[in-house]
Amino acid sequence: MPDGRTTVATPETGQNKSLLATTVLVGTAGFAAAEVTISGSARMGITNAYDTTNDANKTQFSSRARVNFAASGETDGGLSFGASFRADNAGDANSGTAGTVSLSGAFGSISMGDNDSAALTTVGQVDGVGFTGNGDLNEIIFLGEADTSALYTYTMGDLTIAASMGQIDGDTNYTGNAKQAASVAASYKMGNYRFSAAIERGDKAVYSFSDRADAYATDPEDTYAERNDLTSQVTLGADATFGALVLKGRVAMGSGEAYNGLPDEPNGYKTTGTQVAVSATYTMDALSVTAFGAHAKVAYDYYGTDWGMESTRYGVGASYDLGGGAKAQAGLSRLSHDALNDDGDWSDTKMDAGLTFAF
């Protein structure tokens, strides 16, 4: 009888951990045994980030606890099936907008629900810092970020291919949630190197804000300075491992249209977008130190002058593995936002320090 151990990805670290989870086995005539596992994650610490109420950075306590459910089984013919969702998303999982349901075999794996796109799944992000992610300023923009989608992956040796499609009858809302976005991607490992590429089609709104309050507002539609839509993008990635040092780089090139004024009044200007992100992580026994840098420019040409937005981000952080699923983590990140040919320039510094736990 299985001992209840399973491997899951924790939201705090993104790394696979072997966890002792509660297991329920069901054996019924004509069916293979099914397994349901429960795992969890939590964090606690202090953050210092921009607060819209005070229009300034504010230091606060920060904590969170989550419980994850994962179910798996196998047919008599050898096909594996499963589902997973967080406890706080149980209602949305029931309606198909949270959690995932998957089927896999020799043909590969297909999952439906709250998937990452093929581009994000295959290319991924460079390393970030902080126990909360510290604003995730290390991340580049991917177009396909829908809650309801289908994702297919297939791995053959060192080659992985993937394809994804957003909800078939979905539309794109004003915040750029591209429900119909589609992408294809591939990655290949060669020893200590990994190369990846992705092509996306869809809509992702990128806003140029007049100040920090606009950027962090609950509803940015009411406060944006201008909006650019990226509708196609090519993203390239490269990872290299040199002993204890891991280097990662991402480059994305996109295009689309720009809008000034109301969403239903497109001015027809063609938008171009470029993004670059790099990171370096060095691990010494239980201690890991990370630094990242990223830059993005989404702009359109208005009679020879660039309009749009440009951002520069960088950060440093450290993580110490305490064992047993516990880590101590801290990070410092800096963002500079430039509304091109406008007065909407602003910057922000984020800091956090705390503990993360995986159960």
Tab-separated table of C-alpha atoms in Angstrom:
chain	number	residue	atom	x	y	z
A	1	MET	CA	0.000	0.000	0.000
A	2	PRO	CA	1.474	3.426	-0.940
A	3	ASP	CA	2.931	5.451	1.936
A	4	GLY	CA	1.190	8.699	0.976
A	5	ARG	CA	4.258	10.513	-0.377
A	6	THR	CA	3.740	12.693	-3.397
A	7	THR	CA	5.682	15.351	-5.294
A	8	VAL	CA	4.068	18.755	-5.731
A	9	ALA	CA	5.178	22.269	-6.707
A	10	THR	CA	4.774	24.738	-3.847
A	11	PRO	CA	3.515	28.272	-4.633
A	12	GLU	CA	6.199	29.801	-2.412
A	13	THR	CA	9.248	28.391	-4.139
A	14	GLY	CA	8.182	26.778	-7.391
A	15	GLN	CA	10.528	23.911	-6.527
A	16	ASN	CA	9.505	20.263	-6.253
A	17	LYS	CA	9.441	18.921	-2.700
A	18	SER	CA	8.754	15.407	-1.486
A	19	LEU	CA	5.959	15.892	0.997
A	20	LEU	CA	4.206	13.544	3.377
A	21	ALA	CA	0.560	14.122	2.521
A	22	THR	CA	-2.710	12.676	3.718
A	23	THR	CA	-3.677	9.924	1.300
A	24	VAL	CA	-7.019	8.346	0.551
A	25	LEU	CA	-6.989	5.175	-1.558
A	26	VAL	CA	-10.087	3.933	-3.289
A	27	GLY	CA	-10.171	0.441	-4.798
A	28	THR	CA	-13.239	-0.596	-6.750
A	29	ALA	CA	-13.731	-3.609	-9.002
A	30	GLY	CA	-12.939	-2.658	-12.582
A	31	PHE	CA	-11.041	0.481	-11.582
A	32	ALA	CA	-7.399	1.062	-10.740
A	33	ALA	CA	-6.622	2.544	-7.334
A	34	ALA	CA	-7.141	6.296	-7.050
A	35	GLU	CA	-5.128	8.551	-4.751
A	36	VAL	CA	-6.047	11.868	-3.153
A	37	THR	CA	-3.308	13.855	-1.433
A	38	ILE	CA	-3.386	16.978	0.712
A	39	SER	CA	-0.421	19.339	0.959
A	40	GLY	CA	0.027	22.937	1.954
A	41	SER	CA	2.175	26.036	2.071
A	42	ALA	CA	2.427	29.075	4.318
A	43	ARG	CA	4.486	32.200	4.814
A	44	MET	CA	4.990	34.931	7.392
A	45	GLY	CA	7.151	38.031	7.554
A	46	ILE	CA	7.377	41.776	6.956
A	47	THR	CA	6.896	43.737	3.736
A	48	ASN	CA	7.623	47.322	2.758
A	49	ALA	CA	5.817	48.445	-0.389
A	50	TYR	CA	3.679	51.222	-1.834
A	51	ASP	CA	0.300	51.772	-0.182
A	52	THR	CA	-2.368	53.700	-2.114
A	53	THR	CA	-4.096	54.988	1.055
A	54	ASN	CA	-0.976	56.723	2.360
A	55	ASP	CA	0.561	57.474	-1.065
A	56	ALA	CA	3.874	56.235	0.304
A	57	ASN	CA	5.717	53.055	1.163
A	58	LYS	CA	4.391	51.296	4.255
A	59	THR	CA	5.820	48.511	6.413
A	60	GLN	CA	3.342	45.773	7.313
A	61	PHE	CA	3.116	42.224	8.614
A	62	SER	CA	2.334	39.695	5.889
A	63	SER	CA	1.161	36.111	6.251
A	64	ARG	CA	-0.692	33.505	4.208
A	65	ALA	CA	-1.694	29.835	4.496
A	66	ARG	CA	-2.935	27.563	1.712
A	67	VAL	CA	-4.114	23.966	1.421
A	68	ASN	CA	-3.797	22.075	-1.869
A	69	PHE	CA	-5.724	19.012	-3.005
A	70	ALA	CA	-4.417	16.667	-5.709
A	71	ALA	CA	-6.141	13.542	-6.998
A	72	SER	CA	-4.670	10.963	-9.352
A	73	GLY	CA	-5.519	7.577	-10.802
A	74	GLU	CA	-4.779	5.204	-13.659
A	75	THR	CA	-7.001	3.349	-16.094
A	76	ASP	CA	-6.696	-0.361	-16.829
A	77	GLY	CA	-5.102	0.653	-20.134
A	78	GLY	CA	-2.320	2.622	-18.441
A	79	LEU	CA	-3.604	6.179	-18.931
A	80	SER	CA	-2.957	8.501	-15.983
A	81	PHE	CA	-5.583	11.046	-14.943
A	82	GLY	CA	-5.707	13.641	-12.227
A	83	ALA	CA	-6.991	16.938	-10.873
A	84	SER	CA	-5.707	19.589	-8.495
A	85	PHE	CA	-6.985	22.778	-6.858
A	86	ARG	CA	-6.429	24.983	-3.823
A	87	ALA	CA	-8.954	24.875	-0.991
A	88	ASP	CA	-9.707	28.607	-1.326
A	89	ASN	CA	-10.502	28.069	-5.022
A	90	ALA	CA	-12.861	25.121	-4.543
A	91	GLY	CA	-15.917	27.005	-5.850
A	92	ASP	CA	-14.110	28.239	-8.961
A	93	ALA	CA	-12.626	24.774	-9.508
A	94	ASN	CA	-16.172	23.430	-9.592
A	95	SER	CA	-17.023	25.874	-12.405
A	96	GLY	CA	-13.774	25.213	-14.297
A	97	THR	CA	-12.090	28.591	-13.805
A	98	ALA	CA	-9.623	27.358	-11.168
A	99	GLY	CA	-7.687	24.162	-10.668
A	100	THR	CA	-6.788	21.740	-13.463
A	101	VAL	CA	-7.945	18.369	-14.782
A	102	SER	CA	-5.464	16.295	-16.789
A	103	LEU	CA	-5.026	13.097	-18.791
A	104	SER	CA	-1.629	11.710	-19.827
A	105	GLY	CA	-0.093	8.745	-21.554
A	106	ALA	CA	2.293	7.869	-24.367
A	107	PHE	CA	0.700	10.661	-26.431
A	108	GLY	CA	1.773	13.301	-23.897
A	109	SER	CA	-0.393	15.227	-21.441
A	110	ILE	CA	-3.458	17.422	-21.875
A	111	SER	CA	-4.955	19.551	-19.096
A	112	MET	CA	-7.879	21.958	-18.894
A	113	GLY	CA	-8.677	24.679	-16.391
A	114	ASP	CA	-6.450	27.341	-14.855
A	115	ASN	CA	-3.331	26.512	-16.874
A	116	ASP	CA	-0.269	28.567	-17.623
A	117	SER	CA	0.096	29.055	-21.374
A	118	ALA	CA	2.387	26.862	-23.444
A	119	ALA	CA	4.767	29.817	-23.724
A	120	LEU	CA	4.973	30.434	-19.979
A	121	THR	CA	5.079	26.714	-19.135
A	122	THR	CA	7.935	26.015	-21.556
A	123	VAL	CA	10.017	29.198	-21.516
A	124	GLY	CA	9.312	30.296	-17.938
A	125	GLN	CA	10.685	33.280	-16.041
A	126	VAL	CA	14.105	34.232	-14.704
A	127	ASP	CA	14.634	33.902	-10.940
A	128	GLY	CA	12.986	36.368	-8.569
A	129	VAL	CA	13.601	37.415	-4.977
A	130	GLY	CA	11.699	37.721	-1.704
A	131	PHE	CA	9.422	35.476	0.301
A	132	THR	CA	6.324	37.039	-1.328
A	133	GLY	CA	7.870	37.419	-4.790
A	134	ASN	CA	8.386	41.106	-3.965
A	135	GLY	CA	6.159	42.326	-6.771
A	136	ASP	CA	7.410	39.712	-9.287
A	137	LEU	CA	9.400	42.454	-11.004
A	138	ASN	CA	11.660	39.799	-12.537
A	139	GLU	CA	8.847	38.591	-14.791
A	140	ILE	CA	8.267	39.436	-18.442
A	141	ILE	CA	4.789	39.697	-19.970
A	142	PHE	CA	3.276	36.675	-21.723
A	143	LEU	CA	0.115	37.190	-23.782
A	144	GLY	CA	-1.792	34.023	-22.921
A	145	GLU	CA	-2.676	34.333	-19.232
A	146	ALA	CA	-6.229	32.980	-19.256
A	147	ASP	CA	-7.975	31.241	-16.354
A	148	THR	CA	-9.795	28.797	-18.619
A	149	SER	CA	-7.692	27.087	-21.263
A	150	ALA	CA	-6.403	23.800	-22.665
A	151	LEU	CA	-2.689	22.919	-22.510
A	152	TYR	CA	-0.908	20.071	-24.309
A	153	THR	CA	2.684	19.004	-23.575
A	154	TYR	CA	4.847	16.212	-24.938
A	155	THR	CA	8.381	15.258	-23.886
A	156	MET	CA	10.693	13.032	-25.875
A	157	GLY	CA	14.136	12.763	-24.320
A	158	ASP	CA	15.583	16.271	-24.023
A	159	LEU	CA	12.917	17.839	-26.269
A	160	THR	CA	9.643	19.236	-24.928
A	161	ILE	CA	6.887	20.729	-27.090
A	162	ALA	CA	3.695	22.431	-25.939
A	163	ALA	CA	0.570	24.112	-27.313
A	164	SER	CA	-2.241	25.984	-25.558
A	165	MET	CA	-5.523	27.683	-26.394
A	166	GLY	CA	-7.764	29.927	-24.337
A	167	GLN	CA	-11.496	29.382	-23.956
A	168	ILE	CA	-12.959	28.876	-27.451
A	169	ASP	CA	-15.904	31.276	-27.128
A	170	GLY	CA	-14.171	33.678	-24.774
A	171	ASP	CA	-13.436	37.315	-25.546
A	172	THR	CA	-10.719	39.733	-24.477
A	173	ASN	CA	-11.754	42.172	-21.783
A	174	TYR	CA	-10.358	45.635	-21.242
A	175	THR	CA	-7.767	44.552	-18.698
A	176	GLY	CA	-6.077	42.392	-21.308
A	177	ASN	CA	-7.113	38.961	-20.034
A	178	ALA	CA	-6.758	37.212	-23.385
A	179	LYS	CA	-9.166	34.288	-23.055
A	180	GLN	CA	-8.644	33.272	-26.677
A	181	ALA	CA	-4.862	33.609	-26.702
A	182	ALA	CA	-3.002	30.700	-28.321
A	183	SER	CA	0.652	29.723	-28.163
A	184	VAL	CA	3.101	27.030	-29.246
A	185	ALA	CA	6.490	26.463	-27.633
A	186	ALA	CA	9.463	24.111	-27.446
A	187	SER	CA	12.523	23.608	-25.254
A	188	TYR	CA	15.666	21.510	-25.645
A	189	LYS	CA	18.274	20.496	-23.074
A	190	MET	CA	21.922	19.984	-23.971
A	191	GLY	CA	23.944	19.003	-20.930
A	192	ASN	CA	24.093	22.052	-18.648
A	193	TYR	CA	22.236	24.234	-21.152
A	194	ARG	CA	18.555	24.675	-21.928
A	195	PHE	CA	17.109	26.644	-24.857
A	196	SER	CA	13.449	27.527	-25.383
A	197	ALA	CA	11.223	29.476	-27.771
A	198	ALA	CA	7.536	30.366	-28.015
A	199	ILE	CA	5.111	32.090	-30.392
A	200	GLU	CA	1.901	33.673	-29.058
A	201	ARG	CA	-1.210	35.241	-30.559
A	202	GLY	CA	-3.741	37.082	-28.403
A	203	ASP	CA	-4.249	40.379	-26.576
A	204	LYS	CA	-2.418	41.730	-23.551
A	205	ALA	CA	-3.015	45.297	-22.401
A	206	VAL	CA	0.045	47.211	-21.163
A	207	TYR	CA	-0.650	50.517	-19.395
A	208	SER	CA	1.490	53.609	-19.086
A	209	PHE	CA	0.515	55.185	-15.763
A	210	SER	CA	0.706	58.805	-14.700
A	211	ASP	CA	1.825	57.939	-11.153
A	212	ARG	CA	2.211	55.063	-8.696
A	213	ALA	CA	-1.325	55.472	-7.368
A	214	ASP	CA	-2.678	54.846	-10.868
A	215	ALA	CA	-0.523	51.771	-11.319
A	216	TYR	CA	-1.591	50.195	-8.023
A	217	ALA	CA	-5.258	51.212	-8.209
A	218	THR	CA	-7.862	48.474	-7.843
A	219	ASP	CA	-9.307	49.340	-11.250
A	220	PRO	CA	-6.565	50.622	-13.586
A	221	GLU	CA	-9.102	51.159	-16.377
A	222	ASP	CA	-10.197	54.381	-14.688
A	223	THR	CA	-6.711	55.774	-14.146
A	224	TYR	CA	-4.473	54.763	-17.038
A	225	ALA	CA	-2.592	57.390	-19.034
A	226	GLU	CA	-2.561	55.334	-22.212
A	227	ARG	CA	-2.872	51.701	-23.244
A	228	ASN	CA	-0.975	49.529	-25.690
A	229	ASP	CA	-2.134	46.084	-26.812
A	230	LEU	CA	0.380	43.405	-27.707
A	231	THR	CA	-1.347	40.933	-30.055
A	232	SER	CA	1.587	38.744	-31.135
A	233	GLN	CA	4.878	37.893	-29.479
A	234	VAL	CA	7.970	35.730	-29.936
A	235	THR	CA	9.865	34.822	-26.765
A	236	LEU	CA	13.296	33.189	-26.487
A	237	GLY	CA	14.919	31.734	-23.389
A	238	ALA	CA	18.320	30.340	-22.403
A	239	ASP	CA	19.472	28.756	-19.127
A	240	ALA	CA	22.992	27.647	-18.199
A	241	THR	CA	24.346	25.877	-15.126
A	242	PHE	CA	28.001	26.185	-14.126
A	243	GLY	CA	28.363	24.206	-10.925
A	244	ALA	CA	26.696	26.246	-8.184
A	245	LEU	CA	25.848	29.134	-10.549
A	246	VAL	CA	22.634	29.200	-12.603
A	247	LEU	CA	22.191	31.882	-15.281
A	248	LYS	CA	18.891	32.630	-17.038
A	249	GLY	CA	17.946	35.005	-19.829
A	250	ARG	CA	14.699	35.879	-21.624
A	251	VAL	CA	14.016	38.070	-24.672
A	252	ALA	CA	10.523	38.848	-26.001
A	253	MET	CA	9.547	40.797	-29.119
A	254	GLY	CA	5.895	41.728	-29.654
A	255	SER	CA	3.627	43.904	-31.762
A	256	GLY	CA	0.057	45.206	-31.666
A	257	GLU	CA	-1.902	48.465	-31.566
A	258	ALA	CA	-2.004	51.564	-29.358
A	259	TYR	CA	-5.085	53.291	-27.899
A	260	ASN	CA	-5.528	56.821	-26.621
A	261	GLY	CA	-8.758	57.793	-24.950
A	262	LEU	CA	-11.624	55.358	-24.644
A	263	PRO	CA	-11.256	51.617	-25.403
A	264	ASP	CA	-13.647	51.880	-28.373
A	265	GLU	CA	-11.597	54.674	-29.986
A	266	PRO	CA	-8.469	53.034	-31.419
A	267	ASN	CA	-6.121	55.475	-33.078
A	268	GLY	CA	-4.660	52.783	-35.316
A	269	TYR	CA	-1.003	53.248	-34.370
A	270	LYS	CA	1.080	50.090	-34.523
A	271	THR	CA	2.754	49.095	-31.259
A	272	THR	CA	6.107	47.366	-30.806
A	273	GLY	CA	7.202	45.739	-27.584
A	274	THR	CA	10.609	44.481	-26.449
A	275	GLN	CA	11.439	42.815	-23.140
A	276	VAL	CA	14.692	41.530	-21.685
A	277	ALA	CA	15.253	39.794	-18.338
A	278	VAL	CA	18.318	38.096	-16.830
A	279	SER	CA	19.106	36.484	-13.482
A	280	ALA	CA	21.983	34.828	-11.673
A	281	THR	CA	21.579	32.485	-8.691
A	282	TYR	CA	24.539	31.130	-6.729
A	283	THR	CA	23.988	28.334	-4.201
A	284	MET	CA	26.356	27.566	-1.340
A	285	ASP	CA	25.077	24.621	0.688
A	286	ALA	CA	21.805	25.866	2.229
A	287	LEU	CA	22.265	29.497	1.111
A	288	SER	CA	21.192	30.814	-2.302
A	289	VAL	CA	21.831	34.379	-3.491
A	290	THR	CA	19.937	35.812	-6.486
A	291	ALA	CA	20.214	38.986	-8.557
A	292	PHE	CA	18.021	39.935	-11.520
A	293	GLY	CA	17.586	42.757	-14.001
A	294	ALA	CA	14.773	43.414	-16.483
A	295	HIS	CA	13.769	46.043	-19.009
A	296	ALA	CA	10.603	46.523	-21.076
A	297	LYS	CA	9.540	49.054	-23.701
A	298	VAL	CA	6.118	49.098	-25.340
A	299	ALA	CA	5.741	52.057	-27.693
A	300	TYR	CA	4.255	53.409	-30.892
A	301	ASP	CA	5.669	56.011	-33.251
A	302	TYR	CA	3.707	59.268	-33.362
A	303	TYR	CA	5.232	61.347	-36.154
A	304	GLY	CA	8.749	60.310	-35.220
A	305	THR	CA	8.270	60.406	-31.430
A	306	ASP	CA	7.924	57.379	-29.164
A	307	TRP	CA	4.773	57.183	-27.025
A	308	GLY	CA	4.004	54.381	-24.577
A	309	MET	CA	5.892	53.097	-21.563
A	310	GLU	CA	9.326	51.940	-20.535
A	311	SER	CA	10.299	50.199	-17.307
A	312	THR	CA	13.553	49.127	-15.693
A	313	ARG	CA	13.571	46.676	-12.776
A	314	TYR	CA	16.278	45.022	-10.749
A	315	GLY	CA	16.558	43.194	-7.472
A	316	VAL	CA	18.732	41.170	-5.097
A	317	GLY	CA	17.771	38.583	-2.529
A	318	ALA	CA	18.806	35.558	-0.518
A	319	SER	CA	17.205	32.301	0.595
A	320	TYR	CA	18.377	29.964	3.356
A	321	ASP	CA	17.039	26.410	3.517
A	322	LEU	CA	16.255	25.576	7.145
A	323	GLY	CA	15.304	21.990	6.297
A	324	GLY	CA	11.999	20.209	6.697
A	325	GLY	CA	10.310	22.434	4.093
A	326	ALA	CA	11.148	25.742	5.807
A	327	LYS	CA	13.143	28.602	4.292
A	328	ALA	CA	14.184	32.088	5.382
A	329	GLN	CA	14.001	34.551	2.479
A	330	ALA	CA	14.519	38.267	1.899
A	331	GLY	CA	14.499	40.502	-1.170
A	332	LEU	CA	14.935	44.084	-2.372
A	333	SER	CA	13.491	45.202	-5.726
A	334	ARG	CA	13.449	48.526	-7.574
A	335	LEU	CA	11.149	49.649	-10.393
A	336	SER	CA	11.455	52.766	-12.566
A	337	HIS	CA	8.495	53.567	-14.852
A	338	ASP	CA	8.768	56.049	-17.709
A	339	ALA	CA	5.670	57.216	-19.580
A	340	LEU	CA	7.354	58.049	-22.884
A	341	ASN	CA	7.056	61.699	-23.944
A	342	ASP	CA	4.879	62.387	-20.890
A	343	ASP	CA	5.236	63.568	-17.289
A	344	GLY	CA	4.183	60.229	-15.842
A	345	ASP	CA	7.581	59.058	-14.573
A	346	TRP	CA	7.700	57.324	-11.207
A	347	SER	CA	9.687	54.727	-9.306
A	348	ASP	CA	9.134	52.319	-6.449
A	349	THR	CA	11.210	50.219	-4.060
A	350	LYS	CA	9.901	47.006	-2.498
A	351	MET	CA	11.426	45.001	0.351
A	352	ASP	CA	10.375	41.883	2.212
A	353	ALA	CA	11.823	39.367	4.676
A	354	GLY	CA	10.221	36.299	6.170
A	355	LEU	CA	9.770	32.555	6.343
A	356	THR	CA	8.122	30.137	3.940
A	357	PHE	CA	6.866	26.647	4.777
A	358	ALA	CA	5.938	23.668	2.630
A	359	PHE	CA	3.889	20.874	4.184
